[in-house]
mmCIF file of C-alpha atoms and ligand atoms in Angstrom:
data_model
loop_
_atom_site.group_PDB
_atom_site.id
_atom_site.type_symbol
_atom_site.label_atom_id
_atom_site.label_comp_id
_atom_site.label_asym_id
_atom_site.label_seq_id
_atom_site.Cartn_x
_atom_site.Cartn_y
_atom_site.Cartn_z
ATOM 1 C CA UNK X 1 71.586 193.023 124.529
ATOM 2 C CA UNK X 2 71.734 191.290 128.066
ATOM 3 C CA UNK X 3 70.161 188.190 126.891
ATOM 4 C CA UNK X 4 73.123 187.966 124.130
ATOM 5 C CA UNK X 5 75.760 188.640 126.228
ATOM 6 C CA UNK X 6 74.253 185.950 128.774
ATOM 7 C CA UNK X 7 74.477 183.544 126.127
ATOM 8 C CA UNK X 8 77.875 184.459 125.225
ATOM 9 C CA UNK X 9 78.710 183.801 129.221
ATOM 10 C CA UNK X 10 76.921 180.680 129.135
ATOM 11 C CA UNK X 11 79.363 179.059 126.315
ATOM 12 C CA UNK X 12 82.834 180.115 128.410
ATOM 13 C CA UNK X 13 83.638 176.500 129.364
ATOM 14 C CA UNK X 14 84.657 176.312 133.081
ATOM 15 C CA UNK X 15 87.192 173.855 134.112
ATOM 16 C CA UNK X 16 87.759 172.985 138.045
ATOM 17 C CA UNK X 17 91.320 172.700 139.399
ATOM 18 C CA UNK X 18 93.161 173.870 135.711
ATOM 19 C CA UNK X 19 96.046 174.482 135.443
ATOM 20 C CA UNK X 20 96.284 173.977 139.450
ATOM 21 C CA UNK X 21 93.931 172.818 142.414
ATOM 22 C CA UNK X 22 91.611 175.702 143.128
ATOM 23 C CA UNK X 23 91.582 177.771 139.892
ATOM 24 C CA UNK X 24 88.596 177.911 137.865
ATOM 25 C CA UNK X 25 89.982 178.196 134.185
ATOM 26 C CA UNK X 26 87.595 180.008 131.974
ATOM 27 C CA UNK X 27 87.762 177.970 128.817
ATOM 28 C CA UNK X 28 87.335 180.794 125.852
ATOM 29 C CA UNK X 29 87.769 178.284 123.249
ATOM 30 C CA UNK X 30 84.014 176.797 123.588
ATOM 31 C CA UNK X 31 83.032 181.308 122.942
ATOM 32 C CA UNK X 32 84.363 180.960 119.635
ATOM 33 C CA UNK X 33 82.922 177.551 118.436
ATOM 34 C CA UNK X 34 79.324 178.168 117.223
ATOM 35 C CA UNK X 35 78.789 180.529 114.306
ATOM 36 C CA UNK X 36 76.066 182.958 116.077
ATOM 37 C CA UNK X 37 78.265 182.843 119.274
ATOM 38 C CA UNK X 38 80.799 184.197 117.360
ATOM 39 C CA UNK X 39 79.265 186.786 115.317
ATOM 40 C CA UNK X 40 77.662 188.112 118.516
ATOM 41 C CA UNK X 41 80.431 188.586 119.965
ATOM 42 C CA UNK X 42 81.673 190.127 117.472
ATOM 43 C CA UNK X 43 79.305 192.880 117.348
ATOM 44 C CA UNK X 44 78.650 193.326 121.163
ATOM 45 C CA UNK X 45 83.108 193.380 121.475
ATOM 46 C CA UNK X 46 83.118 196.301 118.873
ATOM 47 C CA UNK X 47 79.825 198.334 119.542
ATOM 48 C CA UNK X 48 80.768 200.632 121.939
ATOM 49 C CA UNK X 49 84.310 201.819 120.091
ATOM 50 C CA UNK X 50 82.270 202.439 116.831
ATOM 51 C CA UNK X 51 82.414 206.291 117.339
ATOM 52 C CA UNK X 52 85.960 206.375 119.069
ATOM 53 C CA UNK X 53 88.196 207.095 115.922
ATOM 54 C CA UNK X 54 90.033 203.963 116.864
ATOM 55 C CA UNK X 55 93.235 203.737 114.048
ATOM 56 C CA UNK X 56 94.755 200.823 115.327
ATOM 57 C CA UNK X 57 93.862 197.448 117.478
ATOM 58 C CA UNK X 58 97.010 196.069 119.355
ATOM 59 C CA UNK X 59 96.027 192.113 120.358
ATOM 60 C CA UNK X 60 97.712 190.148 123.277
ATOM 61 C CA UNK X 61 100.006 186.662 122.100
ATOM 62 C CA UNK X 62 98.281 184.620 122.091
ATOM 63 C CA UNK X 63 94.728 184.981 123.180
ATOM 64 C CA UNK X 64 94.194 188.610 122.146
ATOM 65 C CA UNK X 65 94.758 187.460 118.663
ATOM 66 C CA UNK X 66 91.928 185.906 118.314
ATOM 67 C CA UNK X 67 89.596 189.073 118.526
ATOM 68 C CA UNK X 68 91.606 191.414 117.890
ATOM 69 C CA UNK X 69 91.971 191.046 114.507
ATOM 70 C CA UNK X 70 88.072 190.682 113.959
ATOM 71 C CA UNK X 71 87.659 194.310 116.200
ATOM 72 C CA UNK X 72 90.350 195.588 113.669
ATOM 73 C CA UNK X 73 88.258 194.794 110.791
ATOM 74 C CA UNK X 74 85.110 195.978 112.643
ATOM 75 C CA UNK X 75 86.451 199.485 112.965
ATOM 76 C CA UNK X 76 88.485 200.127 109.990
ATOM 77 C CA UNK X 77 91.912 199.951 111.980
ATOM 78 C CA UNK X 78 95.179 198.400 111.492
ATOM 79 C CA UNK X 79 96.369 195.314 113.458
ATOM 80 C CA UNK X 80 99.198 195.413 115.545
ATOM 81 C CA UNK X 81 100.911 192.136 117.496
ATOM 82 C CA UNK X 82 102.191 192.242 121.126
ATOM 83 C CA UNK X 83 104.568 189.498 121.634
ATOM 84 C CA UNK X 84 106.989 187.081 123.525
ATOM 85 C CA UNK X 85 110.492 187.834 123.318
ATOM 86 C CA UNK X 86 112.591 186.969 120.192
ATOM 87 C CA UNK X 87 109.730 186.736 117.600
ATOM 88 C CA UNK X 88 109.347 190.162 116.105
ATOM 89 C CA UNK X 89 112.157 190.135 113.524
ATOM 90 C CA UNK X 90 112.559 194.176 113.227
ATOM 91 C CA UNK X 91 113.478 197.065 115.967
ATOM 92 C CA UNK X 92 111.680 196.391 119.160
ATOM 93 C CA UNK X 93 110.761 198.168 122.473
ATOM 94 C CA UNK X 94 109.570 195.629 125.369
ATOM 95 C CA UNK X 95 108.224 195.907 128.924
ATOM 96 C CA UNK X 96 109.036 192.915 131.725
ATOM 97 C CA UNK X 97 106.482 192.066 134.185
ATOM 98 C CA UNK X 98 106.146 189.963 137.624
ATOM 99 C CA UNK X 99 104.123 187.257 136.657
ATOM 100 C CA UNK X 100 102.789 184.316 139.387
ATOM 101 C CA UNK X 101 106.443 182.160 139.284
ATOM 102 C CA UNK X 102 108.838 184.928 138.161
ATOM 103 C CA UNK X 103 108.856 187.374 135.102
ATOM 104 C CA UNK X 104 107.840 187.351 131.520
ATOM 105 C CA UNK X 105 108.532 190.184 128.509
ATOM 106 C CA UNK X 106 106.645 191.248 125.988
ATOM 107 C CA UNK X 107 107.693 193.161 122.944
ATOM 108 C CA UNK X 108 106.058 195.517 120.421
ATOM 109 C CA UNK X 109 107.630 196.351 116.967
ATOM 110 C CA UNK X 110 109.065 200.287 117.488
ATOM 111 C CA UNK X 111 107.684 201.500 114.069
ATOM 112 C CA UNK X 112 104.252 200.069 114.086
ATOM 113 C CA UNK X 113 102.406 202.938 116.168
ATOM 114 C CA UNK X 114 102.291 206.970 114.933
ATOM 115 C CA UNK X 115 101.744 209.585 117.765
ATOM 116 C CA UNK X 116 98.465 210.947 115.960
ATOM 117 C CA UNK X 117 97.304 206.664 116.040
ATOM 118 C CA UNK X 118 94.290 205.968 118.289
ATOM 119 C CA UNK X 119 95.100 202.419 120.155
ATOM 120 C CA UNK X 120 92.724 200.091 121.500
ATOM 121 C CA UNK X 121 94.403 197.145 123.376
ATOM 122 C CA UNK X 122 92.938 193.515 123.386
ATOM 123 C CA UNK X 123 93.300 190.743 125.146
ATOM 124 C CA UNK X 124 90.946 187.911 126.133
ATOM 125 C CA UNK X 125 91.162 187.945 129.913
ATOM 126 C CA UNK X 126 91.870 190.081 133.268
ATOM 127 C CA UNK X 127 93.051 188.546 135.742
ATOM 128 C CA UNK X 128 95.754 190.126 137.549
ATOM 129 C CA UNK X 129 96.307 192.739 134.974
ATOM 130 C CA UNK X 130 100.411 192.387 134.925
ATOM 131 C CA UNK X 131 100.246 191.423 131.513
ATOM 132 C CA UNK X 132 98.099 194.451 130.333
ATOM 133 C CA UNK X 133 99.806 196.695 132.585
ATOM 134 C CA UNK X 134 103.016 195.882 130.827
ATOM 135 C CA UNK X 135 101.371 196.379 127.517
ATOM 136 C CA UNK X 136 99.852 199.454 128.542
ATOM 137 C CA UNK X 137 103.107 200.787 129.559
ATOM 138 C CA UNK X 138 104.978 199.871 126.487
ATOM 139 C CA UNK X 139 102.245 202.065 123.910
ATOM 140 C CA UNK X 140 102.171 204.950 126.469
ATOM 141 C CA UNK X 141 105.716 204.874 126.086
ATOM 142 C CA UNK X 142 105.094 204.949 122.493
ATOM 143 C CA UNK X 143 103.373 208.277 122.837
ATOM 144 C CA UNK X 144 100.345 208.120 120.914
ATOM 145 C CA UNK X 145 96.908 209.905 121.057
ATOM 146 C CA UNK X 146 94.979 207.975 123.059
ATOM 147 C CA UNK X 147 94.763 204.361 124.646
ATOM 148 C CA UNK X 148 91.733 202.653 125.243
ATOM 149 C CA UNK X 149 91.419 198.864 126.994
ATOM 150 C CA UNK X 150 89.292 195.792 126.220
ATOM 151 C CA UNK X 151 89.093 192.422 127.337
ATOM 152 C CA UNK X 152 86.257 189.454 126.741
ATOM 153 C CA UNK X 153 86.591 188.266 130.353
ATOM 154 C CA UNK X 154 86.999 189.918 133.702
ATOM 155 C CA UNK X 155 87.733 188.237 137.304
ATOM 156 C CA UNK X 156 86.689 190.553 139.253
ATOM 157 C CA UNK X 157 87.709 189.503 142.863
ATOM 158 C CA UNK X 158 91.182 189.733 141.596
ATOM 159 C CA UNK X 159 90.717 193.679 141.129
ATOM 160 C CA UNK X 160 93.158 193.371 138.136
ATOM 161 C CA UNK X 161 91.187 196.515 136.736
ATOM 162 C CA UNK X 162 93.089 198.992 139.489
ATOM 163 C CA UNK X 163 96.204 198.408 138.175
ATOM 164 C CA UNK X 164 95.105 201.048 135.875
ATOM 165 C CA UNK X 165 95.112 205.170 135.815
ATOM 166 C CA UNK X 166 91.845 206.085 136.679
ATOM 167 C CA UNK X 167 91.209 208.050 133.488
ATOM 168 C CA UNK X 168 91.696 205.311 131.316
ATOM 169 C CA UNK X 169 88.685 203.653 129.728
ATOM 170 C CA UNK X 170 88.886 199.579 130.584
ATOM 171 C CA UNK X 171 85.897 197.472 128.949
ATOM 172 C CA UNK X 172 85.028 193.664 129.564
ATOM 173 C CA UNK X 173 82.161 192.053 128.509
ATOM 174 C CA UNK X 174 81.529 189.009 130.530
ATOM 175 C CA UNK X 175 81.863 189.295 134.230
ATOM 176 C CA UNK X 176 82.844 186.643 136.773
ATOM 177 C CA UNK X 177 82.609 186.963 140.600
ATOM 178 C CA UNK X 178 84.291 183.450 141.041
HETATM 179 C C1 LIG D 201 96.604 184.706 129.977
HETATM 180 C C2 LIG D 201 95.480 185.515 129.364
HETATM 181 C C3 LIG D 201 95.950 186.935 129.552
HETATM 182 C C4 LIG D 201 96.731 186.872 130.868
HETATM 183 C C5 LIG D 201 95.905 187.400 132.000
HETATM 184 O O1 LIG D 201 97.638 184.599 129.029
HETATM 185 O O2 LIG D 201 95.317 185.199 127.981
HETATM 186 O O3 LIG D 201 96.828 187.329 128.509
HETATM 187 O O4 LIG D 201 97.016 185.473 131.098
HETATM 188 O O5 LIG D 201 96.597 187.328 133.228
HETATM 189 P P1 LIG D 201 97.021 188.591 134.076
HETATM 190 O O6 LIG D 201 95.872 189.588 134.026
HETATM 191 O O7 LIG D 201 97.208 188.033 135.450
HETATM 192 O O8 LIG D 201 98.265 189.151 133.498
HETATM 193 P P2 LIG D 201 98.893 183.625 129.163
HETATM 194 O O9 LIG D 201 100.047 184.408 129.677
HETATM 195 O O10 LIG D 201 98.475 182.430 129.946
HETATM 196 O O11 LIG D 201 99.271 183.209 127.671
HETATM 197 P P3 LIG D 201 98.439 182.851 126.342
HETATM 198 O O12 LIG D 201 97.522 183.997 125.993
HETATM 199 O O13 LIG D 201 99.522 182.703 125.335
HETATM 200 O O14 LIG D 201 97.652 181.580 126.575
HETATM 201 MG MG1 LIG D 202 97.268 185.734 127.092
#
């Protein structure tokens, strides 16, 4: 309901001038505290993928494993990690990106999706959108059924959601014009 997902917006802790003068930092870590804060968000996350045949959830290092687990469990799918370089210890595939002060990797393990799998990608926040461009790239390349995208938080001015094909499905939940 709006008045849950209000409350849910309420408890993102904002924090002036982090890491750098003149960023607002959205603080997720004060979502997740209280019990019924995170149960709610729980259900309101998941709710609209209930009827999508999702197979597997593919979370973010390290913020999209927070959630992304619980939406797993949610919709009877299988958990798969995105992460940094060098820490999945079988065959990889992995996509660089431009990131604010040069270029960061991430890396998926090359046996853990099936083309017939139905993905839906999590992370916690969209900002730019490099770092779920990349990670959309990487399962397209993949080749599985079909790719859907979800994120807690959006930052809107930064338009981070037109980085992506117009026929793909992105959801956020909590909105921020600053
Ligand atoms: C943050 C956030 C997203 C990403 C969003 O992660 O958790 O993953 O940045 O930014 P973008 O849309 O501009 O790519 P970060 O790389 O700071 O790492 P962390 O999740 O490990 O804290
Ligand atoms: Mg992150």
């Amino acid at each position: 309901s709006k008045e849950k997902i209000e409350r849910l917006k309420q408890s993102v802790r904002n924090i002036p001038d982090f890491p750098i003068e003149g960023i607002q930092f959205k603080d997720v870590t004060t979502l997740f505290q209280s019990p019924e804060n995170l149960k709610d968000l729980s259900e309101v996350l998941t709710s609209s993928y209930k009827d999508k045949g999702i197979t597997k959830v593919v979370g973010i290092e390290s913020r999209g494993f927070i959630m992304g687990p619980i939406l797993a469990l949610n919709l009877d799918a299988g958990f798969i990690p995105i992460r940094k370089p060098g820490k999945l210890p079988a065959e990889t595939i992995e996509e660089s990106y431009e990131k604010e002060y040069g270029f960061d990797t991430i890396q998926i393990h090359k046996d853990s999706l099936e083309p017939d799998d139905v993905v839906l990608i999590h992370d916690d926040l969209l900002a730019t959108g490099g770092t779920m461009l990349a990670a959309y790239k990487l399962i397209k390349r993949m080749g599985v059924k079909k790719i859907y995208i979800n994120f807690i938080i959006e930052l809107e001015l930064l338009k981070g959601r037109n980085m992506f094909p117009k026929d793909v499905e992105v959801e956020t939940l909590l909105k921020y014009d600053i």
